[in-house]
Amino acid sequence: MPLYEVEQETERVILVGVSQQDGDDAEDSVAELAELVETAGAVVVGTLIQKRENIHPGIYVGTGKVFELEELIEQTGATGIVCDDELSPAQLKNLEEALKTKVMDRTLIILDIFAARASTSEGKIQVELAQLKYRLSRLSGLGRSLSRLGGGIGTRGPGEKKMDRRLINSRVAQLNRELKEVQRHREVNRQQRKRSGIPVVAVVGYTNAGKSTLLNHLTNAEVLEEDKLFATLDPTTRILELTNN
C-alpha cells in the first residue's frame, strides 16, 4: 500500500489590539504578539489596532471594527484572529459568532507555546494546570472556536480533548497532587545543594534575552538556543568551575 505524506496547512491569523490612549505601548505589544504567534507556528497576514477609551466589554473592539475585521478576513484568507488582551468568555463567544472564524487571545497563545516547550514533569504539570483553569471559564465559546479547524495553534495540551466541567475539576485535583510530589523532590535537591556549601547564582531575564546562550557559554550546558520567545521554558542547573578551581 503506498504511503502518502499529509502536509498540515499553516494557519493565517490577523492580530487585533486596542490602544486606549496616545503614547501607550499598544503597537509594541502587538509586535510582540506577532512574535508569539510565529513561535506558535502561524503566519500573521494582517493587523488591526483600534483607538478607543475602553475595551468593549462585549466584543473587545467596536462594532465598526468588527465589520472591518470581516472584510480583512475575507481579503487575506485568514483562518483566525488573535487579540492582544485576555478575552472574557462573553467577548470570545460574541467575536466567534460575529466573525465565524477561530478566535484566540494572547494568554491562549502563550499557554500553547508553553505546552509545546515544557519538557520536565513539573513544567508539563504546571502548564496543563494553567490551561485547564483558563479553559474552565470558557468551555462554551472556546470549545466551538477551537473545533473549527480541528487543531492547530491554541489546541496543544488539554485543548485537544473534549472535557466537561466535572472532568476538568477532577483532572486539576489529580495534577495538584502530582505537582506537590514533584515539588517535594525539588525541595530535597535544593536542600542538598545548600548543604554542599557551593554558591548558587541565578540567571534571570525576560524571554529571549539570552539566558540560555549565556548559560551555554559559561557551562557548555547544551540548552536549546533559538531566537524565539519562550524557546526554553524549564529551568536548567549546571556546575561552573572557576579558573581558580
PDB file of C-alpha atoms in Angstrom:
ATOM      1  CA  MET A   1       0.000   0.000   0.000  1.00  0.00           C
ATOM      2  CA  PRO A   2       1.549   3.396  -0.971  1.00  0.00           C
ATOM      3  CA  LEU A   3       2.322   5.901   1.767  1.00  0.00           C
ATOM      4  CA  TYR A   4       1.067   9.457   1.389  1.00  0.00           C
ATOM      5  CA  GLU A   5       2.593  12.415   3.210  1.00  0.00           C
ATOM      6  CA  VAL A   6      -0.055  14.712   4.677  1.00  0.00           C
ATOM      7  CA  GLU A   7       1.034  18.341   4.846  1.00  0.00           C
ATOM      8  CA  GLN A   8      -0.649  20.384   7.562  1.00  0.00           C
ATOM      9  CA  GLU A   9      -1.770  23.806   6.375  1.00  0.00           C
ATOM     10  CA  THR A  10      -0.123  26.735   8.147  1.00  0.00           C
ATOM     11  CA  GLU A  11      -2.670  28.885   9.931  1.00  0.00           C
ATOM     12  CA  ARG A  12      -3.058  32.511   8.828  1.00  0.00           C
ATOM     13  CA  VAL A  13      -4.120  34.931  11.545  1.00  0.00           C
ATOM     14  CA  ILE A  14      -4.970  38.595  11.976  1.00  0.00           C
ATOM     15  CA  LEU A  15      -3.727  40.397  15.075  1.00  0.00           C
ATOM     16  CA  VAL A  16      -6.195  42.670  16.884  1.00  0.00           C
ATOM     17  CA  GLY A  17      -5.311  45.243  19.557  1.00  0.00           C
ATOM     18  CA  VAL A  18      -6.823  48.224  21.365  1.00  0.00           C
ATOM     19  CA  SER A  19      -4.946  51.467  22.046  1.00  0.00           C
ATOM     20  CA  GLN A  20      -6.617  53.257  24.960  1.00  0.00           C
ATOM     21  CA  GLN A  21      -4.506  56.414  24.951  1.00  0.00           C
ATOM     22  CA  ASP A  22      -1.864  58.168  22.856  1.00  0.00           C
ATOM     23  CA  GLY A  23       1.670  57.048  23.608  1.00  0.00           C
ATOM     24  CA  ASP A  24       0.748  53.703  25.134  1.00  0.00           C
ATOM     25  CA  ASP A  25       2.584  50.525  24.166  1.00  0.00           C
ATOM     26  CA  ALA A  26      -0.196  49.061  22.016  1.00  0.00           C
ATOM     27  CA  GLU A  27       1.916  48.901  18.837  1.00  0.00           C
ATOM     28  CA  ASP A  28       4.912  47.376  20.638  1.00  0.00           C
ATOM     29  CA  SER A  29       2.612  44.899  22.372  1.00  0.00           C
ATOM     30  CA  VAL A  30       1.049  43.796  19.082  1.00  0.00           C
ATOM     31  CA  ALA A  31       4.539  43.492  17.545  1.00  0.00           C
ATOM     32  CA  GLU A  32       5.481  41.129  20.380  1.00  0.00           C
ATOM     33  CA  LEU A  33       2.211  39.255  19.834  1.00  0.00           C
ATOM     34  CA  ALA A  34       3.312  38.699  16.225  1.00  0.00           C
ATOM     35  CA  GLU A  35       6.482  37.019  17.502  1.00  0.00           C
ATOM     36  CA  LEU A  36       4.416  34.846  19.843  1.00  0.00           C
ATOM     37  CA  VAL A  37       2.108  33.776  17.019  1.00  0.00           C
ATOM     38  CA  GLU A  38       5.053  32.917  14.772  1.00  0.00           C
ATOM     39  CA  THR A  39       6.660  30.920  17.588  1.00  0.00           C
ATOM     40  CA  ALA A  40       3.383  29.021  17.956  1.00  0.00           C
ATOM     41  CA  GLY A  41       3.553  28.132  14.257  1.00  0.00           C
ATOM     42  CA  ALA A  42       1.147  30.507  12.496  1.00  0.00           C
ATOM     43  CA  VAL A  43       1.636  33.310   9.964  1.00  0.00           C
ATOM     44  CA  VAL A  44       0.447  36.883  10.507  1.00  0.00           C
ATOM     45  CA  VAL A  45      -1.469  38.148   7.463  1.00  0.00           C
ATOM     46  CA  GLY A  46      -2.928  41.350   8.888  1.00  0.00           C
ATOM     47  CA  THR A  47      -3.061  43.712  11.868  1.00  0.00           C
ATOM     48  CA  LEU A  48      -5.860  45.899  13.200  1.00  0.00           C
ATOM     49  CA  ILE A  49      -5.397  48.304  16.144  1.00  0.00           C
ATOM     50  CA  GLN A  50      -8.362  50.405  17.282  1.00  0.00           C
ATOM     51  CA  LYS A  51      -8.078  53.598  19.312  1.00  0.00           C
ATOM     52  CA  ARG A  52     -10.832  53.791  21.908  1.00  0.00           C
ATOM     53  CA  GLU A  53     -11.103  54.894  25.546  1.00  0.00           C
ATOM     54  CA  ASN A  54     -12.094  51.493  26.872  1.00  0.00           C
ATOM     55  CA  ILE A  55     -12.080  47.923  25.618  1.00  0.00           C
ATOM     56  CA  HIS A  56     -15.604  46.951  24.538  1.00  0.00           C
ATOM     57  CA  PRO A  57     -16.975  44.628  27.256  1.00  0.00           C
ATOM     58  CA  GLY A  58     -18.933  42.527  24.772  1.00  0.00           C
ATOM     59  CA  ILE A  59     -16.849  42.309  21.586  1.00  0.00           C
ATOM     60  CA  TYR A  60     -13.378  43.700  22.583  1.00  0.00           C
ATOM     61  CA  VAL A  61     -13.333  46.209  19.674  1.00  0.00           C
ATOM     62  CA  GLY A  62     -16.167  48.428  18.464  1.00  0.00           C
ATOM     63  CA  THR A  63     -18.951  47.277  16.151  1.00  0.00           C
ATOM     64  CA  GLY A  64     -17.449  49.136  13.186  1.00  0.00           C
ATOM     65  CA  LYS A  65     -14.124  47.384  13.630  1.00  0.00           C
ATOM     66  CA  VAL A  66     -15.851  44.012  13.683  1.00  0.00           C
ATOM     67  CA  PHE A  67     -17.141  44.773  10.176  1.00  0.00           C
ATOM     68  CA  GLU A  68     -13.604  45.803   9.150  1.00  0.00           C
ATOM     69  CA  LEU A  69     -12.319  42.530  10.551  1.00  0.00           C
ATOM     70  CA  GLU A  70     -14.854  40.586   8.495  1.00  0.00           C
ATOM     71  CA  GLU A  71     -13.601  42.295   5.323  1.00  0.00           C
ATOM     72  CA  LEU A  72      -9.943  41.793   6.286  1.00  0.00           C
ATOM     73  CA  ILE A  73     -10.526  38.088   6.949  1.00  0.00           C
ATOM     74  CA  GLU A  74     -12.096  37.704   3.510  1.00  0.00           C
ATOM     75  CA  GLN A  75      -9.356  39.694   1.769  1.00  0.00           C
ATOM     76  CA  THR A  76      -6.444  37.849   3.404  1.00  0.00           C
ATOM     77  CA  GLY A  77      -7.921  34.370   3.648  1.00  0.00           C
ATOM     78  CA  ALA A  78      -7.214  34.385   7.386  1.00  0.00           C
ATOM     79  CA  THR A  79      -8.162  31.278   9.346  1.00  0.00           C
ATOM     80  CA  GLY A  80      -8.470  33.093  12.678  1.00  0.00           C
ATOM     81  CA  ILE A  81      -7.769  36.181  14.781  1.00  0.00           C
ATOM     82  CA  VAL A  82      -5.611  36.699  17.883  1.00  0.00           C
ATOM     83  CA  CYS A  83      -6.500  39.503  20.306  1.00  0.00           C
ATOM     84  CA  ASP A  84      -3.730  41.210  22.258  1.00  0.00           C
ATOM     85  CA  ASP A  85      -5.582  41.040  25.599  1.00  0.00           C
ATOM     86  CA  GLU A  86      -7.138  38.172  27.508  1.00  0.00           C
ATOM     87  CA  LEU A  87     -10.721  37.860  26.324  1.00  0.00           C
ATOM     88  CA  SER A  88     -13.650  37.305  28.665  1.00  0.00           C
ATOM     89  CA  PRO A  89     -15.960  34.355  27.944  1.00  0.00           C
ATOM     90  CA  ALA A  90     -18.558  36.798  26.537  1.00  0.00           C
ATOM     91  CA  GLN A  91     -16.046  38.550  24.258  1.00  0.00           C
ATOM     92  CA  LEU A  92     -14.759  35.221  22.987  1.00  0.00           C
ATOM     93  CA  LYS A  93     -18.236  33.889  22.264  1.00  0.00           C
ATOM     94  CA  ASN A  94     -19.529  37.096  20.646  1.00  0.00           C
ATOM     95  CA  LEU A  95     -16.495  37.558  18.388  1.00  0.00           C
ATOM     96  CA  GLU A  96     -16.617  33.939  17.285  1.00  0.00           C
ATOM     97  CA  GLU A  97     -20.307  34.230  16.414  1.00  0.00           C
ATOM     98  CA  ALA A  98     -19.868  37.565  14.609  1.00  0.00           C
ATOM     99  CA  LEU A  99     -16.787  36.602  12.574  1.00  0.00           C
ATOM    100  CA  LYS A 100     -17.463  32.873  12.051  1.00  0.00           C
ATOM    101  CA  THR A 101     -13.774  32.142  12.496  1.00  0.00           C
ATOM    102  CA  LYS A 102     -11.322  30.878  15.099  1.00  0.00           C
ATOM    103  CA  VAL A 103     -10.825  33.414  17.915  1.00  0.00           C
ATOM    104  CA  MET A 104      -7.825  33.349  20.269  1.00  0.00           C
ATOM    105  CA  ASP A 105      -6.150  35.704  22.736  1.00  0.00           C
ATOM    106  CA  ARG A 106      -2.621  36.391  23.965  1.00  0.00           C
ATOM    107  CA  THR A 107      -2.961  34.114  27.009  1.00  0.00           C
ATOM    108  CA  LEU A 108      -4.083  31.156  24.910  1.00  0.00           C
ATOM    109  CA  ILE A 109      -1.115  31.580  22.542  1.00  0.00           C
ATOM    110  CA  ILE A 110       1.397  31.783  25.413  1.00  0.00           C
ATOM    111  CA  LEU A 111      -0.061  28.685  27.078  1.00  0.00           C
ATOM    112  CA  ASP A 112       0.059  26.895  23.721  1.00  0.00           C
ATOM    113  CA  ILE A 113       3.775  27.692  23.382  1.00  0.00           C
ATOM    114  CA  PHE A 114       4.357  26.559  26.966  1.00  0.00           C
ATOM    115  CA  ALA A 115       2.615  23.242  26.222  1.00  0.00           C
ATOM    116  CA  ALA A 116       4.909  22.681  23.239  1.00  0.00           C
ATOM    117  CA  ARG A 117       8.110  23.689  25.068  1.00  0.00           C
ATOM    118  CA  ALA A 118       7.756  22.256  28.580  1.00  0.00           C
ATOM    119  CA  SER A 119       9.976  19.205  28.963  1.00  0.00           C
ATOM    120  CA  THR A 120      10.261  18.476  32.701  1.00  0.00           C
ATOM    121  CA  SER A 121       7.477  16.732  34.600  1.00  0.00           C
ATOM    122  CA  GLU A 122       6.968  19.803  36.813  1.00  0.00           C
ATOM    123  CA  GLY A 123       6.802  22.118  33.805  1.00  0.00           C
ATOM    124  CA  LYS A 124       4.288  19.922  31.992  1.00  0.00           C
ATOM    125  CA  ILE A 125       2.061  19.684  35.079  1.00  0.00           C
ATOM    126  CA  GLN A 126       2.154  23.453  35.681  1.00  0.00           C
ATOM    127  CA  VAL A 127       1.309  24.208  32.054  1.00  0.00           C
ATOM    128  CA  GLU A 128      -1.589  21.758  31.947  1.00  0.00           C
ATOM    129  CA  LEU A 129      -2.945  23.206  35.210  1.00  0.00           C
ATOM    130  CA  ALA A 130      -2.800  26.721  33.776  1.00  0.00           C
ATOM    131  CA  GLN A 131      -4.506  25.599  30.557  1.00  0.00           C
ATOM    132  CA  LEU A 132      -7.296  23.776  32.379  1.00  0.00           C
ATOM    133  CA  LYS A 133      -8.005  26.722  34.692  1.00  0.00           C
ATOM    134  CA  TYR A 134      -8.038  29.058  31.684  1.00  0.00           C
ATOM    135  CA  ARG A 135     -10.449  26.829  29.796  1.00  0.00           C
ATOM    136  CA  LEU A 136     -12.728  26.153  32.769  1.00  0.00           C
ATOM    137  CA  SER A 137     -14.473  29.526  32.468  1.00  0.00           C
ATOM    138  CA  ARG A 138     -14.546  29.396  28.660  1.00  0.00           C
ATOM    139  CA  LEU A 139     -15.978  25.961  27.967  1.00  0.00           C
ATOM    140  CA  SER A 140     -18.781  27.009  25.594  1.00  0.00           C
ATOM    141  CA  GLY A 141     -17.228  29.697  23.371  1.00  0.00           C
ATOM    142  CA  LEU A 142     -13.697  28.316  23.355  1.00  0.00           C
ATOM    143  CA  GLY A 143     -14.812  24.796  22.527  1.00  0.00           C
ATOM    144  CA  ARG A 144     -16.665  25.899  19.405  1.00  0.00           C
ATOM    145  CA  SER A 145     -13.942  28.241  18.279  1.00  0.00           C
ATOM    146  CA  LEU A 146     -11.093  25.756  18.538  1.00  0.00           C
ATOM    147  CA  SER A 147     -13.092  22.972  16.923  1.00  0.00           C
ATOM    148  CA  ARG A 148     -13.421  24.986  13.703  1.00  0.00           C
ATOM    149  CA  LEU A 149     -10.052  23.893  12.392  1.00  0.00           C
ATOM    150  CA  GLY A 150      -9.891  20.634  14.330  1.00  0.00           C
ATOM    151  CA  GLY A 151      -6.487  21.521  15.751  1.00  0.00           C
ATOM    152  CA  GLY A 152      -3.694  23.994  15.084  1.00  0.00           C
ATOM    153  CA  ILE A 153      -2.326  26.659  17.398  1.00  0.00           C
ATOM    154  CA  GLY A 154      -4.119  27.073  20.684  1.00  0.00           C
ATOM    155  CA  THR A 155      -5.075  23.397  20.910  1.00  0.00           C
ATOM    156  CA  ARG A 156      -1.925  21.776  22.313  1.00  0.00           C
ATOM    157  CA  GLY A 157      -2.349  20.056  25.650  1.00  0.00           C
ATOM    158  CA  PRO A 158      -5.804  19.563  27.187  1.00  0.00           C
ATOM    159  CA  GLY A 159      -7.370  21.624  24.416  1.00  0.00           C
ATOM    160  CA  GLU A 160      -7.186  18.536  22.210  1.00  0.00           C
ATOM    161  CA  LYS A 161      -9.675  16.675  24.416  1.00  0.00           C
ATOM    162  CA  LYS A 162     -13.401  17.155  24.874  1.00  0.00           C
ATOM    163  CA  MET A 163     -13.699  17.826  28.618  1.00  0.00           C
ATOM    164  CA  ASP A 164     -16.679  18.950  30.679  1.00  0.00           C
ATOM    165  CA  ARG A 165     -16.520  20.870  33.945  1.00  0.00           C
ATOM    166  CA  ARG A 166     -16.571  17.736  36.112  1.00  0.00           C
ATOM    167  CA  LEU A 167     -13.701  16.103  34.208  1.00  0.00           C
ATOM    168  CA  ILE A 168     -11.635  19.297  34.298  1.00  0.00           C
ATOM    169  CA  ASN A 169     -12.048  19.680  38.075  1.00  0.00           C
ATOM    170  CA  SER A 170     -11.109  16.024  38.563  1.00  0.00           C
ATOM    171  CA  ARG A 171      -8.002  16.427  36.395  1.00  0.00           C
ATOM    172  CA  VAL A 172      -6.991  19.637  38.208  1.00  0.00           C
ATOM    173  CA  ALA A 173      -7.184  17.836  41.567  1.00  0.00           C
ATOM    174  CA  GLN A 174      -5.038  14.986  40.236  1.00  0.00           C
ATOM    175  CA  LEU A 175      -2.444  17.379  38.784  1.00  0.00           C
ATOM    176  CA  ASN A 176      -2.241  19.304  42.067  1.00  0.00           C
ATOM    177  CA  ARG A 177      -1.402  16.058  43.877  1.00  0.00           C
ATOM    178  CA  GLU A 178       1.258  15.197  41.293  1.00  0.00           C
ATOM    179  CA  LEU A 179       2.715  18.709  41.489  1.00  0.00           C
ATOM    180  CA  LYS A 180       3.098  18.512  45.268  1.00  0.00           C
ATOM    181  CA  GLU A 181       5.068  15.279  44.900  1.00  0.00           C
ATOM    182  CA  VAL A 182       7.353  16.763  42.219  1.00  0.00           C
ATOM    183  CA  GLN A 183       7.916  19.887  44.323  1.00  0.00           C
ATOM    184  CA  ARG A 184       8.808  17.707  47.312  1.00  0.00           C
ATOM    185  CA  HIS A 185      11.601  16.076  45.254  1.00  0.00           C
ATOM    186  CA  ARG A 186      12.765  19.503  44.058  1.00  0.00           C
ATOM    187  CA  GLU A 187      12.995  20.698  47.675  1.00  0.00           C
ATOM    188  CA  VAL A 188      15.163  17.675  48.567  1.00  0.00           C
ATOM    189  CA  ASN A 189      17.576  18.598  45.756  1.00  0.00           C
ATOM    190  CA  ARG A 190      17.582  22.224  46.903  1.00  0.00           C
ATOM    191  CA  GLN A 191      18.499  21.226  50.455  1.00  0.00           C
ATOM    192  CA  GLN A 192      21.327  19.017  49.169  1.00  0.00           C
ATOM    193  CA  ARG A 193      22.790  21.976  47.260  1.00  0.00           C
ATOM    194  CA  LYS A 194      22.598  24.110  50.401  1.00  0.00           C
ATOM    195  CA  ARG A 195      24.464  21.504  52.451  1.00  0.00           C
ATOM    196  CA  SER A 196      27.205  21.290  49.817  1.00  0.00           C
ATOM    197  CA  GLY A 197      28.178  24.910  50.507  1.00  0.00           C
ATOM    198  CA  ILE A 198      28.591  25.676  46.798  1.00  0.00           C
ATOM    199  CA  PRO A 199      27.383  29.216  45.955  1.00  0.00           C
ATOM    200  CA  VAL A 200      24.275  29.322  43.768  1.00  0.00           C
ATOM    201  CA  VAL A 201      23.853  32.033  41.112  1.00  0.00           C
ATOM    202  CA  ALA A 202      20.601  32.571  39.200  1.00  0.00           C
ATOM    203  CA  VAL A 203      20.389  33.977  35.669  1.00  0.00           C
ATOM    204  CA  VAL A 204      17.118  35.898  35.383  1.00  0.00           C
ATOM    205  CA  GLY A 205      15.733  37.903  32.476  1.00  0.00           C
ATOM    206  CA  TYR A 206      12.889  38.473  30.029  1.00  0.00           C
ATOM    207  CA  THR A 207      12.124  35.844  27.422  1.00  0.00           C
ATOM    208  CA  ASN A 208      14.627  35.745  24.525  1.00  0.00           C
ATOM    209  CA  ALA A 209      17.054  37.970  26.442  1.00  0.00           C
ATOM    210  CA  GLY A 210      19.922  35.472  26.001  1.00  0.00           C
ATOM    211  CA  LYS A 211      19.849  33.486  29.264  1.00  0.00           C
ATOM    212  CA  SER A 212      20.317  30.101  27.567  1.00  0.00           C
ATOM    213  CA  THR A 213      23.088  31.475  25.349  1.00  0.00           C
ATOM    214  CA  LEU A 214      24.918  32.825  28.410  1.00  0.00           C
ATOM    215  CA  LEU A 215      24.495  29.541  30.317  1.00  0.00           C
ATOM    216  CA  ASN A 216      25.817  27.550  27.353  1.00  0.00           C
ATOM    217  CA  HIS A 217      28.803  29.878  27.033  1.00  0.00           C
ATOM    218  CA  LEU A 218      29.699  29.577  30.716  1.00  0.00           C
ATOM    219  CA  THR A 219      28.981  25.890  31.355  1.00  0.00           C
ATOM    220  CA  ASN A 220      28.562  24.088  27.998  1.00  0.00           C
ATOM    221  CA  ALA A 221      25.028  23.266  29.169  1.00  0.00           C
ATOM    222  CA  GLU A 222      23.828  22.457  25.609  1.00  0.00           C
ATOM    223  CA  VAL A 223      20.477  24.117  26.327  1.00  0.00           C
ATOM    224  CA  LEU A 224      18.353  24.904  23.251  1.00  0.00           C
ATOM    225  CA  GLU A 225      19.174  28.313  21.757  1.00  0.00           C
ATOM    226  CA  GLU A 226      16.639  29.900  19.390  1.00  0.00           C
ATOM    227  CA  ASP A 227      15.774  33.485  18.510  1.00  0.00           C
ATOM    228  CA  LYS A 228      12.167  32.933  19.609  1.00  0.00           C
ATOM    229  CA  LEU A 229      10.034  33.921  22.578  1.00  0.00           C
ATOM    230  CA  PHE A 230       9.875  31.174  25.237  1.00  0.00           C
ATOM    231  CA  ALA A 231      12.217  28.898  23.243  1.00  0.00           C
ATOM    232  CA  THR A 232      13.320  27.361  26.549  1.00  0.00           C
ATOM    233  CA  LEU A 233      10.811  27.120  29.366  1.00  0.00           C
ATOM    234  CA  ASP A 234      12.187  24.828  32.079  1.00  0.00           C
ATOM    235  CA  PRO A 235      14.960  25.902  34.478  1.00  0.00           C
ATOM    236  CA  THR A 236      18.408  24.376  33.986  1.00  0.00           C
ATOM    237  CA  THR A 237      21.040  23.877  36.704  1.00  0.00           C
ATOM    238  CA  ARG A 238      24.729  23.394  35.833  1.00  0.00           C
ATOM    239  CA  ILE A 239      28.051  23.496  37.682  1.00  0.00           C
ATOM    240  CA  LEU A 240      30.529  26.212  36.685  1.00  0.00           C
ATOM    241  CA  GLU A 241      34.158  25.653  37.628  1.00  0.00           C
ATOM    242  CA  LEU A 242      36.037  28.929  38.056  1.00  0.00           C
ATOM    243  CA  THR A 243      39.612  29.485  36.854  1.00  0.00           C
ATOM    244  CA  ASN A 244      40.883  29.197  40.462  1.00  0.00           C
ATOM    245  CA  ASN A 245      39.157  25.786  40.729  1.00  0.00           C
TER     246      ASN A 245
END
